[in-house]
Amino acid sequence: MANESSVPVPKSATQLAKMRIAGRLAASVLEMIAEHVRPGVSTGALDRQCHDYIVEHDAVPAALGYRGFPRSICASVNQVVCHGIPSEQRRLRVGDILNLDVAVIKEGYYGDTSCMFMVGKVSPHARRLSRVTQECLYRAIEQVRPGVRLGDLGNLIQRHASDNHYSVVREYCGHGIGENFHEEPHVLHYGQAGTGLVLEEGLTFTIEPMINLGGREVKLDRRDGWTVETVDGRLSAQWEHTLAVTSDGCEVLTARRDEPFFQTTV
Ligand code: MF3
Ligand code: CO
Ligand code: CO
């Protein structure tokens, strides 16, 4: 039975094998789309390419129809924090920063990952925000192993953001994942070291920090019910991976080929 209880249950070896396949597919969507992200391309066109790629690989775009979400991926540009709806009207311009968030369902299992793209020449402060946000994710990943607590991860992310004079979005968090898109536990990107769930082997969850250049406050666009933007209109960045806790660390199920922790496991 699908686990929707409040206590996260470690995955079996069989379940982990399926999550590896789903994770690799989600990662490959981002690898595929990278070369298509350029000035003049609409986020709607990127969505259609991702949709077609996912379907051609015998999988389902997890976002499509999720609580009524109208497209297959999220495309969040500049001050959009998350859940941006791809649009044929929104063409990318030189200097934009873009997060594409891809989640797939493959043989009943979910994989969920996102990364930032720079459109043409991007200002140094925007590139720096993206880099530091990726460092927040990578530093948290490096800490994951049995015995570590979720508050340790949140605290680390929050400290790296604030050391760089950035703020952490609190309204959205990482999540357990498996046969459901969003399961327990909630993975906060802020918190106190030594608190929260104690990680154990076999747990699978995402870490997906959203970091703002200015204040942490966000607002939901009431017209479309989805787009989340910074209140001050300043830039926001996000990076996301799906992980599995192993006996001595973690496996990054959505690692892309250009990342340090990529392993040829599938
Ligand atoms: N992929 C997002 C996450 O990281 C969820 C998107 S829900 C959607 O959890 F409906 F906006 F697609
Ligand atoms: Co996601
Ligand atoms: Co997620």
XYZ file of N, CA and C and ligand atoms in Angstrom:
812
model
N 0.850 -1.211 0.000
C 0.000 0.000 0.000
C 0.872 1.242 0.000
N 0.422 2.272 -0.678
C 1.180 3.521 -0.718
C 1.314 4.099 0.687
N 2.488 4.625 0.991
C 2.726 5.154 2.325
C 2.342 6.624 2.386
N 1.254 6.920 3.051
C 0.869 8.310 3.257
C 0.779 8.602 4.743
N 1.299 7.668 5.546
C 1.245 7.858 6.990
C 2.265 8.919 7.389
N 2.228 9.322 8.651
C 3.113 10.397 9.082
C 4.497 9.893 9.453
N 4.668 8.574 9.512
C 5.990 8.023 9.822
C 6.609 7.514 8.527
N 7.728 8.086 8.120
C 8.324 7.626 6.872
C 8.861 6.199 7.009
N 8.573 5.385 6.017
C 8.985 3.982 6.027
C 10.122 3.797 5.017
N 11.245 3.198 5.431
C 12.349 2.969 4.487
C 11.893 2.110 3.304
N 12.444 2.369 2.143
C 12.120 1.591 0.952
C 12.902 0.282 0.953
N 12.286 -0.740 0.347
C 12.957 -2.030 0.148
C 13.915 -1.919 -1.036
N 14.766 -2.925 -1.186
C 15.706 -2.949 -2.314
C 14.957 -2.900 -3.647
N 13.827 -3.596 -3.722
C 13.027 -3.602 -4.954
C 12.480 -2.207 -5.245
N 11.974 -1.554 -4.207
C 11.455 -0.198 -4.394
C 12.571 0.765 -4.799
N 13.727 0.616 -4.156
C 14.852 1.505 -4.486
C 15.297 1.324 -5.928
N 15.246 0.102 -6.414
C 15.634 -0.149 -7.804
C 14.710 0.619 -8.751
N 13.422 0.656 -8.431
C 12.474 1.395 -9.280
C 12.677 2.898 -9.143
N 13.001 3.345 -7.949
C 13.231 4.778 -7.760
C 14.484 5.249 -8.484
N 15.469 4.364 -8.597
C 16.680 4.667 -9.362
C 16.314 4.926 -10.825
N 15.411 4.115 -11.343
C 15.013 4.260 -12.747
C 14.215 5.551 -12.946
N 13.288 5.824 -12.042
C 12.499 7.059 -12.140
C 13.403 8.284 -11.988
N 14.338 8.215 -11.042
C 15.244 9.338 -10.802
C 16.125 9.612 -12.007
N 16.652 8.538 -12.592
C 17.519 8.700 -13.780
C 16.734 9.320 -14.929
N 15.477 8.917 -15.092
C 14.676 9.487 -16.178
C 14.455 10.986 -15.930
N 14.100 11.367 -14.709
C 13.881 12.792 -14.412
C 15.156 13.588 -14.695
N 16.311 13.040 -14.277
C 17.584 13.722 -14.525
C 17.839 13.861 -16.025
N 17.496 12.826 -16.774
C 17.780 12.861 -18.210
C 16.916 13.889 -18.938
N 15.769 14.219 -18.371
C 14.935 15.275 -18.966
C 15.686 16.613 -18.885
N 16.279 16.889 -17.718
C 17.042 18.151 -17.575
C 18.276 18.139 -18.477
N 18.936 16.971 -18.605
C 20.093 16.881 -19.511
C 19.661 17.161 -20.950
N 18.507 16.604 -21.330
C 17.992 16.761 -22.689
C 17.639 18.216 -22.987
N 17.001 18.896 -22.021
C 16.438 20.224 -22.309
C 17.496 21.319 -22.289
N 18.652 21.038 -21.660
C 19.660 22.097 -21.451
C 19.988 22.868 -22.731
N 20.214 22.144 -23.829
C 20.649 22.821 -25.055
C 19.521 23.628 -25.709
N 18.303 23.407 -25.268
C 17.174 24.137 -25.844
C 16.868 25.440 -25.106
N 17.478 25.603 -23.946
C 17.245 26.814 -23.163
C 18.116 27.934 -23.735
N 17.503 28.830 -24.494
C 18.242 29.957 -25.060
C 17.297 31.122 -25.320
N 17.862 32.305 -25.559
C 17.014 33.487 -25.770
C 16.025 33.249 -26.901
N 14.784 33.696 -26.713
C 13.762 33.589 -27.742
C 12.867 32.376 -27.612
N 13.324 31.364 -26.876
C 12.505 30.150 -26.687
C 11.468 30.428 -25.597
N 10.238 29.976 -25.808
C 9.213 30.178 -24.775
C 9.287 29.048 -23.755
N 8.867 29.352 -22.536
C 8.842 28.293 -21.517
C 7.781 27.251 -21.874
N 6.772 27.662 -22.634
C 5.769 26.709 -23.114
C 6.371 25.684 -24.063
N 7.286 26.143 -24.926
C 7.943 25.207 -25.858
C 8.818 24.222 -25.082
N 9.518 24.705 -24.059
C 10.353 23.808 -23.237
C 9.480 22.760 -22.557
N 8.323 23.198 -22.085
C 7.387 22.264 -21.444
C 6.962 21.165 -22.410
N 6.642 21.547 -23.644
C 6.182 20.537 -24.609
C 7.287 19.542 -24.933
N 8.516 20.033 -25.057
C 9.634 19.110 -25.331
C 9.826 18.132 -24.178
N 9.739 18.633 -22.962
C 9.885 17.741 -21.796
C 8.732 16.747 -21.744
N 7.531 17.243 -21.974
C 6.357 16.360 -21.969
C 6.563 15.197 -22.938
N 6.943 15.546 -24.189
C 7.052 14.515 -25.223
C 8.150 13.510 -24.878
N 9.257 14.021 -24.349
C 10.374 13.145 -23.973
C 9.947 12.159 -22.878
N 9.239 12.664 -21.889
C 8.800 11.810 -20.766
C 7.851 10.719 -21.267
N 6.879 11.127 -22.086
C 5.891 10.175 -22.592
C 6.566 9.126 -23.493
N 7.526 9.591 -24.307
C 8.258 8.653 -25.176
C 9.066 7.629 -24.368
N 9.379 7.974 -23.147
C 10.110 7.034 -22.287
C 9.166 6.270 -21.360
N 7.932 6.137 -21.790
C 6.929 5.330 -21.069
C 6.753 5.771 -19.621
N 6.714 7.075 -19.450
C 6.496 7.622 -18.114
C 5.435 8.722 -18.206
N 5.057 9.213 -17.054
C 4.002 10.233 -16.962
C 4.597 11.480 -16.304
N 4.341 12.673 -16.861
C 4.788 13.893 -16.188
C 3.968 14.086 -14.905
N 4.647 14.071 -13.756
C 3.921 14.064 -12.482
C 3.169 15.371 -12.230
N 3.661 16.468 -12.772
C 3.008 17.763 -12.515
C 1.666 17.877 -13.239
N 1.584 17.260 -14.434
C 0.409 17.455 -15.290
C -0.862 16.968 -14.600
N -1.749 17.910 -14.283
C -2.996 17.564 -13.615
C -2.869 17.393 -12.116
N -1.656 17.534 -11.579
C -1.475 17.421 -10.128
C -2.161 18.604 -9.453
N -3.179 18.322 -8.655
C -4.004 19.390 -8.047
C -4.401 20.449 -9.068
N -4.591 20.012 -10.302
C -5.037 20.916 -11.368
C -3.940 21.686 -12.072
N -2.665 21.371 -11.780
C -1.577 22.071 -12.487
C -1.715 21.789 -13.982
N -1.649 22.859 -14.834
C -2.012 22.675 -16.242
C -0.910 22.180 -17.173
N 0.360 22.169 -16.750
C 1.435 21.785 -17.662
C 2.278 20.668 -17.045
N 3.319 20.235 -17.780
C 4.067 19.026 -17.390
C 5.287 19.288 -16.537
N 5.800 20.507 -16.583
C 6.935 20.881 -15.730
C 6.648 22.262 -15.135
N 7.419 22.658 -14.137
C 7.359 24.030 -13.630
C 8.524 24.802 -14.232
N 8.238 26.042 -14.651
C 9.260 26.920 -15.229
C 9.192 28.256 -14.504
N 10.206 28.522 -13.685
C 10.163 29.686 -12.794
C 11.300 30.637 -13.149
N 10.943 31.814 -13.670
C 11.915 32.772 -14.192
C 12.126 33.920 -13.200
N 13.396 34.260 -12.953
C 13.793 35.455 -12.182
C 13.169 35.523 -10.792
N 12.189 36.417 -10.590
C 11.600 36.593 -9.247
C 10.574 35.517 -8.916
N 10.298 34.617 -9.861
C 9.380 33.512 -9.563
C 10.153 32.468 -8.755
N 9.601 32.135 -7.590
C 10.273 31.256 -6.631
C 10.093 29.791 -7.048
N 8.848 29.426 -7.378
C 8.545 28.048 -7.773
C 7.158 27.991 -8.393
N 6.856 26.838 -9.001
C 5.524 26.550 -9.548
C 5.111 27.504 -10.672
N 6.098 28.085 -11.378
C 5.781 28.896 -12.553
C 5.136 28.029 -13.618
N 4.078 28.539 -14.243
C 3.370 27.780 -15.286
C 3.998 28.109 -16.637
N 4.496 27.108 -17.348
C 5.065 27.369 -18.674
C 4.039 28.057 -19.575
N 4.551 28.953 -20.425
C 3.641 29.746 -21.256
C 4.271 30.018 -22.610
N 3.441 29.955 -23.650
C 3.915 30.268 -25.004
C 4.254 31.749 -25.096
N 3.672 32.549 -24.212
C 3.877 34.011 -24.250
C 5.192 34.432 -23.602
N 5.708 33.599 -22.706
C 6.909 34.013 -21.980
C 8.148 33.482 -22.698
N 8.719 34.349 -23.526
C 9.955 33.982 -24.218
C 11.148 34.377 -23.367
N 12.135 33.514 -23.315
C 13.325 33.799 -22.511
C 14.136 34.919 -23.156
N 14.710 35.752 -22.287
C 15.524 36.883 -22.733
C 16.919 36.755 -22.135
N 17.897 37.340 -22.827
C 19.264 37.363 -22.302
C 19.239 37.974 -20.906
N 19.887 37.290 -19.962
C 19.949 37.799 -18.586
C 18.960 37.139 -17.652
N 18.004 36.384 -18.202
C 17.050 35.677 -17.333
C 17.743 34.519 -16.619
N 17.266 34.220 -15.408
C 17.627 32.954 -14.762
C 16.342 32.136 -14.629
N 16.486 30.841 -14.876
C 15.319 29.977 -15.027
C 15.508 28.701 -14.233
N 14.496 28.323 -13.458
C 14.471 26.987 -12.846
C 13.463 26.136 -13.605
N 13.909 24.955 -14.032
C 12.978 23.963 -14.579
C 12.899 22.819 -13.585
N 11.676 22.524 -13.149
C 11.443 21.472 -12.152
C 10.690 20.343 -12.834
N 11.323 19.182 -12.884
C 10.800 18.027 -13.607
C 10.519 16.896 -12.632
N 9.306 16.386 -12.663
C 8.978 15.194 -11.870
C 8.278 14.206 -12.791
N 8.657 12.931 -12.655
C 8.083 11.888 -13.508
C 7.549 10.751 -12.643
N 6.619 10.001 -13.232
C 6.158 8.744 -12.628
C 6.523 7.639 -13.602
N 7.366 6.714 -13.149
C 7.796 5.600 -14.002
C 7.512 4.312 -13.237
N 6.708 3.466 -13.826
C 6.308 2.202 -13.178
C 5.889 2.411 -11.729
N 5.101 3.472 -11.529
C 4.513 3.699 -10.218
C 5.389 4.443 -9.218
N 6.598 4.800 -9.620
C 7.510 5.498 -8.712
C 7.878 6.878 -9.248
N 8.073 7.807 -8.301
C 8.339 9.205 -8.653
C 9.823 9.535 -8.590
N 10.228 10.420 -9.483
C 11.540 11.073 -9.416
C 11.296 12.561 -9.596
N 12.013 13.395 -8.863
C 11.710 14.832 -8.808
C 13.022 15.599 -8.704
N 13.269 16.507 -9.653
C 14.546 17.230 -9.645
C 14.405 18.562 -10.373
N 15.211 19.521 -9.982
C 15.198 20.800 -10.689
C 16.579 21.418 -10.680
N 16.815 22.286 -11.664
C 18.077 23.023 -11.659
C 17.894 24.369 -12.318
N 18.895 25.203 -12.163
C 18.866 26.552 -12.729
C 19.562 26.574 -14.084
N 19.064 27.436 -14.968
C 19.690 27.706 -16.259
C 19.909 29.211 -16.383
N 21.041 29.587 -16.947
C 21.346 30.988 -17.207
C 21.062 31.236 -18.688
N 20.287 32.271 -19.006
C 19.952 32.548 -20.405
C 20.909 33.607 -20.939
N 21.803 33.191 -21.837
C 22.819 34.108 -22.370
C 23.688 34.650 -21.247
N 24.140 35.894 -21.423
C 25.016 36.489 -20.404
C 24.149 36.992 -19.255
N 24.459 36.497 -18.057
C 23.649 36.798 -16.869
C 24.518 37.581 -15.883
N 23.905 38.495 -15.159
C 24.666 39.362 -14.235
C 25.383 38.521 -13.179
N 26.537 39.012 -12.720
C 27.289 38.283 -11.693
C 26.464 38.015 -10.434
N 25.602 38.938 -10.007
C 24.866 38.696 -8.759
C 23.822 37.599 -8.936
N 23.284 37.464 -10.137
C 22.328 36.380 -10.394
C 23.039 35.033 -10.447
N 24.208 35.027 -11.097
C 24.984 33.772 -11.163
C 25.421 33.331 -9.777
N 25.768 34.306 -8.963
C 26.225 33.998 -7.608
C 25.090 33.414 -6.768
N 23.888 33.985 -6.917
C 22.729 33.450 -6.184
C 22.493 31.990 -6.563
N 22.555 31.709 -7.854
C 22.338 30.339 -8.324
C 23.414 29.405 -7.768
N 24.662 29.854 -7.812
C 25.762 29.014 -7.328
C 25.638 28.726 -5.835
N 25.345 29.751 -5.061
C 25.243 29.551 -3.608
C 24.055 28.634 -3.285
N 22.970 28.753 -4.028
C 21.812 27.878 -3.808
C 22.179 26.433 -4.108
N 22.936 26.222 -5.187
C 23.414 24.866 -5.490
C 24.339 24.360 -4.390
N 25.180 25.244 -3.859
C 26.059 24.847 -2.747
C 25.238 24.442 -1.522
N 24.131 25.151 -1.286
C 23.247 24.778 -0.162
C 22.777 23.337 -0.333
N 22.336 23.001 -1.539
C 21.882 21.639 -1.808
C 23.036 20.647 -1.664
N 24.173 20.950 -2.289
C 25.300 20.017 -2.279
C 25.832 19.791 -0.858
N 25.910 20.852 -0.066
C 26.409 20.702 1.314
C 25.477 19.826 2.134
N 24.169 20.013 1.916
C 23.207 19.167 2.632
C 23.363 17.712 2.194
N 23.490 17.478 0.891
C 23.653 16.112 0.372
C 24.874 15.444 0.997
N 25.961 16.208 1.112
C 27.207 15.649 1.675
C 27.031 15.185 3.126
N 26.073 15.782 3.832
C 25.858 15.431 5.240
C 24.971 14.202 5.421
N 24.189 13.851 4.399
C 23.157 12.824 4.586
C 23.774 11.444 4.848
N 23.407 10.841 5.945
C 23.761 9.456 6.279
C 22.914 9.062 7.486
N 22.815 7.771 7.792
C 22.012 7.367 8.949
C 22.511 8.053 10.223
N 21.567 8.484 11.046
C 21.918 9.143 12.307
C 21.861 10.654 12.252
N 22.068 11.207 11.052
C 21.949 12.663 10.893
C 20.475 13.045 11.007
N 20.192 14.224 11.540
C 18.798 14.636 11.715
C 18.418 15.702 10.696
N 17.132 15.746 10.357
C 16.689 16.714 9.347
C 17.006 18.143 9.750
N 16.922 18.442 11.043
C 17.264 19.790 11.508
C 18.724 20.156 11.230
N 19.599 19.148 11.192
C 21.007 19.396 10.859
C 21.112 19.913 9.421
N 20.325 19.300 8.538
C 20.368 19.691 7.124
C 19.786 21.086 6.938
N 18.623 21.325 7.558
C 17.981 22.636 7.442
C 18.870 23.743 7.977
N 19.511 23.452 9.091
C 20.380 24.448 9.711
C 21.563 24.804 8.816
N 22.132 23.778 8.209
C 23.275 23.970 7.305
C 22.896 24.841 6.102
N 21.742 24.560 5.540
C 21.271 25.325 4.384
C 21.031 26.784 4.783
N 20.338 26.952 5.891
C 20.030 28.302 6.366
C 21.305 29.093 6.647
N 22.297 28.442 7.258
C 23.533 29.162 7.580
C 24.292 29.553 6.330
N 24.343 28.658 5.336
C 25.080 29.008 4.116
C 24.384 30.153 3.381
N 23.051 30.150 3.404
C 22.306 31.254 2.777
C 22.563 32.558 3.523
N 22.415 32.524 4.837
C 22.551 33.788 5.581
C 24.001 34.272 5.603
N 24.981 33.356 5.584
C 26.392 33.777 5.477
C 26.623 34.584 4.197
N 25.786 34.321 3.206
C 25.901 35.033 1.928
C 24.883 36.161 1.790
N 24.235 36.507 2.912
C 23.250 37.604 2.945
C 22.023 37.324 2.087
N 21.689 36.065 1.953
C 20.468 35.661 1.256
C 19.451 35.170 2.280
N 18.210 34.942 1.824
C 17.179 34.425 2.738
C 16.580 33.129 2.197
N 16.038 32.337 3.113
C 15.481 31.023 2.784
C 13.954 31.105 2.771
N 13.335 30.640 1.708
C 11.873 30.570 1.630
C 11.384 29.486 2.588
N 10.373 29.792 3.372
C 9.900 28.841 4.400
C 8.588 28.158 4.066
N 7.883 28.700 3.098
C 6.531 28.184 2.820
C 6.533 26.864 2.052
N 7.653 26.526 1.416
C 7.730 25.304 0.611
C 8.966 24.543 1.073
N 8.879 23.217 1.031
C 9.987 22.431 1.567
C 10.197 21.173 0.735
N 11.284 20.462 1.042
C 11.499 19.151 0.444
C 10.536 18.151 1.077
N 10.553 16.918 0.569
C 9.510 15.957 0.947
C 9.966 14.528 0.695
N 9.395 13.617 1.498
C 9.529 12.216 1.168
C 8.916 11.970 -0.198
N 9.385 10.903 -0.860
C 8.920 10.616 -2.224
C 9.066 9.117 -2.455
N 8.224 8.570 -3.286
C 8.290 7.133 -3.545
C 7.162 6.742 -4.481
N 6.161 6.061 -3.924
C 4.957 5.745 -4.698
C 3.998 6.927 -4.685
N 4.349 7.957 -3.926
C 3.605 9.225 -3.901
C 4.561 10.353 -4.242
N 4.001 11.404 -4.835
C 4.791 12.594 -5.174
C 5.328 13.210 -3.878
N 4.440 13.418 -2.929
C 4.821 14.064 -1.669
C 4.408 13.177 -0.497
N 5.401 12.679 0.237
C 5.177 11.840 1.411
C 5.842 12.511 2.607
N 5.662 11.888 3.767
C 6.491 12.270 4.916
C 7.920 11.811 4.627
N 8.931 12.471 5.128
C 8.864 13.637 6.013
C 8.846 14.965 5.256
N 8.522 16.040 5.969
C 8.746 17.397 5.466
C 10.214 17.727 5.683
N 10.856 18.197 4.647
C 12.290 18.504 4.733
C 12.462 20.024 4.685
N 12.537 20.634 5.857
C 12.649 22.093 5.926
C 14.062 22.530 5.555
N 14.151 23.707 4.935
C 15.455 24.237 4.525
C 15.996 25.253 5.526
N 15.494 25.152 6.743
C 15.969 25.980 7.854
C 15.720 25.149 9.105
N 16.265 25.542 10.228
C 15.973 24.807 11.460
C 17.154 24.733 12.379
N 16.991 23.902 13.397
C 17.974 23.791 14.461
C 18.698 22.464 14.356
N 20.000 22.507 14.424
C 20.788 21.274 14.428
C 20.377 20.427 15.634
N 20.436 19.116 15.475
C 20.124 18.206 16.588
C 18.641 18.001 16.830
N 17.796 18.516 15.929
C 16.342 18.330 16.080
C 15.798 17.603 14.846
N 14.574 17.134 14.979
C 13.878 16.564 13.826
C 14.183 15.091 13.615
N 13.609 14.555 12.561
C 13.702 13.136 12.244
C 15.149 12.669 12.145
N 15.420 11.505 12.692
C 16.736 10.869 12.557
C 16.712 10.024 11.283
N 17.632 10.292 10.371
C 17.648 9.573 9.092
C 18.061 8.125 9.281
N 17.435 7.252 8.486
C 17.851 5.855 8.471
C 17.953 5.337 7.040
N 18.708 4.269 6.891
C 18.944 3.683 5.572
C 17.612 3.356 4.897
N 17.516 3.695 3.607
C 16.321 3.357 2.840
C 15.298 4.474 2.740
N 15.457 5.529 3.532
C 14.531 6.664 3.389
C 14.841 7.383 2.080
N 13.799 7.825 1.405
C 13.967 8.580 0.160
C 13.232 9.902 0.288
N 13.910 10.977 -0.077
C 13.303 12.304 0.048
C 14.019 13.292 -0.862
N 13.402 14.442 -1.035
C 14.038 15.505 -1.812
C 14.598 16.559 -0.873
N 15.602 17.255 -1.362
C 16.062 18.507 -0.760
C 15.963 19.526 -1.892
N 15.338 20.667 -1.660
C 15.068 21.595 -2.758
C 15.011 23.045 -2.301
N 16.149 23.540 -1.771
C 16.153 24.901 -1.227
C 15.759 25.966 -2.255
N 14.905 26.887 -1.801
C 14.571 28.099 -2.551
C 15.196 29.259 -1.799
N 16.122 29.957 -2.435
C 16.906 30.999 -1.781
C 16.673 32.327 -2.519
N 16.398 33.372 -1.728
C 16.097 34.693 -2.303
C 17.261 35.664 -2.107
N 17.435 36.509 -3.108
C 18.454 37.564 -3.040
C 18.068 38.603 -1.986
N 16.788 38.883 -1.840
C 16.310 39.864 -0.859
C 15.600 39.178 0.289
N 14.395 39.649 0.589
C 13.641 39.109 1.731
C 13.059 37.735 1.429
N 12.699 36.997 2.496
C 12.212 35.630 2.312
C 10.730 35.572 1.961
N 10.015 36.710 2.047
C 8.566 36.710 1.861
C 8.184 36.407 0.412
N 7.154 35.573 0.289
C 6.669 35.197 -1.042
C 5.164 35.441 -1.122
N 4.662 35.556 -2.351
C 3.220 35.702 -2.549
C 2.766 34.790 -3.675
N 1.545 34.308 -3.521
C 0.945 33.431 -4.529
C 0.125 34.281 -5.495
N 0.303 34.060 -6.782
C -0.479 34.776 -7.794
C -1.928 34.278 -7.742
N -2.831 35.172 -7.339
C -4.227 34.745 -7.176
C -4.919 34.488 -8.506
N -4.359 35.067 -9.602
C -5.018 34.888 -10.898
C -4.863 33.451 -11.397
N -3.641 32.894 -11.244
C -3.473 31.519 -11.764
C -3.448 30.465 -10.649
N -3.369 30.911 -9.405
C -3.397 29.969 -8.282
C -2.122 29.165 -8.066
N -1.067 29.420 -8.843
C 0.154 28.604 -8.760
C 1.434 29.411 -8.580
N 1.621 30.423 -9.443
C 2.916 31.103 -9.486
C 3.251 31.736 -8.137
N 4.426 31.372 -7.609
C 4.894 31.930 -6.330
C 6.041 32.885 -6.653
N 5.919 34.135 -6.194
C 6.941 35.145 -6.479
C 7.468 35.762 -5.198
N 8.639 36.373 -5.279
C 9.142 37.132 -4.131
C 8.301 38.394 -3.985
N 8.033 38.788 -2.742
C 7.242 40.002 -2.498
C 8.016 41.227 -2.963
N 9.344 41.244 -2.735
C 10.136 42.426 -3.119
C 10.540 42.429 -4.590
N 10.155 41.394 -5.328
C 10.441 41.369 -6.766
C 11.882 41.029 -7.103
N 12.706 40.703 -6.091
C 14.106 40.366 -6.361
C 14.226 38.877 -6.725
N 15.407 38.483 -7.196
C 15.597 37.145 -7.761
C 15.495 36.045 -6.720
N 15.115 34.850 -7.184
C 15.075 33.646 -6.362
C 15.667 32.493 -7.171
N 16.328 31.568 -6.487
C 16.905 30.393 -7.168
C 16.513 29.126 -6.415
N 16.511 28.004 -7.139
C 16.199 26.702 -6.521
C 16.941 25.584 -7.249
N 17.414 24.615 -6.469
C 17.978 23.372 -7.014
C 17.368 22.221 -6.223
N 17.074 21.116 -6.887
C 16.424 19.984 -6.206
C 16.988 18.645 -6.661
N 17.197 17.745 -5.693
C 17.503 16.355 -6.003
C 16.630 15.428 -5.162
N 16.417 14.214 -5.692
C 15.813 13.103 -4.955
C 16.941 12.189 -4.482
N 16.944 11.849 -3.194
C 18.019 11.051 -2.595
C 17.499 9.806 -1.912
N 18.372 8.832 -1.771
C 18.100 7.661 -0.932
C 19.219 7.560 0.090
N 18.865 7.374 1.358
C 19.878 7.207 2.408
C 20.446 5.791 2.289
N 21.779 5.688 2.270
C 22.457 4.387 2.220
C 23.088 4.107 3.587
N 23.819 2.993 3.708
C 24.383 2.631 5.023
C 25.406 3.653 5.496
N 26.081 4.313 4.545
C 27.148 5.234 4.969
C 27.079 6.605 4.306
N 25.927 6.928 3.709
C 25.813 8.228 3.043
C 24.492 8.310 2.317
N 24.549 8.725 1.066
C 23.317 8.712 0.286
C 23.635 8.501 -1.180
N 22.603 8.117 -1.902
C 22.692 7.980 -3.345
C 21.809 9.083 -3.922
N 22.343 9.861 -4.846
C 21.563 10.930 -5.479
C 20.873 10.321 -6.689
N 19.579 10.031 -6.537
C 18.866 9.268 -7.570
C 18.657 10.076 -8.840
N 18.711 11.404 -8.723
C 18.482 12.273 -9.883
C 19.764 12.965 -10.343
N 20.920 12.381 -10.041
C 22.191 13.005 -10.445
C 22.284 13.100 -11.966
N 22.754 14.245 -12.447
C 23.028 14.402 -13.874
C 24.487 14.021 -14.146
N 24.754 13.747 -15.421
C 26.084 13.228 -15.780
C 27.214 14.196 -15.455
N 26.904 15.479 -15.400
C 27.965 16.473 -15.140
C 28.162 16.750 -13.643
N 27.493 15.989 -12.784
C 27.591 16.277 -11.361
C 28.586 15.333 -10.674
N 29.221 15.818 -9.596
C 30.277 15.026 -8.950
C 29.801 13.675 -8.426
N 28.552 13.598 -7.970
C 28.091 12.353 -7.356
C 27.367 11.439 -8.331
N 27.495 11.710 -9.640
C 26.873 10.833 -10.629
C 27.519 9.442 -10.586
N 26.673 8.396 -10.572
C 27.176 7.014 -10.631
C 26.401 6.287 -11.722
N 27.073 5.411 -12.441
C 26.354 4.634 -13.457
C 25.737 3.407 -12.792
N 24.545 3.633 -12.220
C 23.885 2.550 -11.477
C 22.742 1.951 -12.270
N 22.210 2.682 -13.241
C 21.060 2.163 -13.988
C 21.525 1.655 -15.337
N 8.055 19.464 -8.375
C 7.534 20.220 -7.269
C 8.239 19.741 -6.032
O 9.426 19.796 -6.035
C 6.063 20.115 -7.149
C 5.383 20.747 -8.274
S 3.695 20.577 -8.070
C 3.104 21.222 -9.487
O 7.701 19.235 -5.097
F 1.871 20.919 -9.537
F 3.346 22.528 -9.486
F 3.744 20.716 -10.487
Co 10.279 19.323 -7.979
Co 9.995 18.169 -4.857
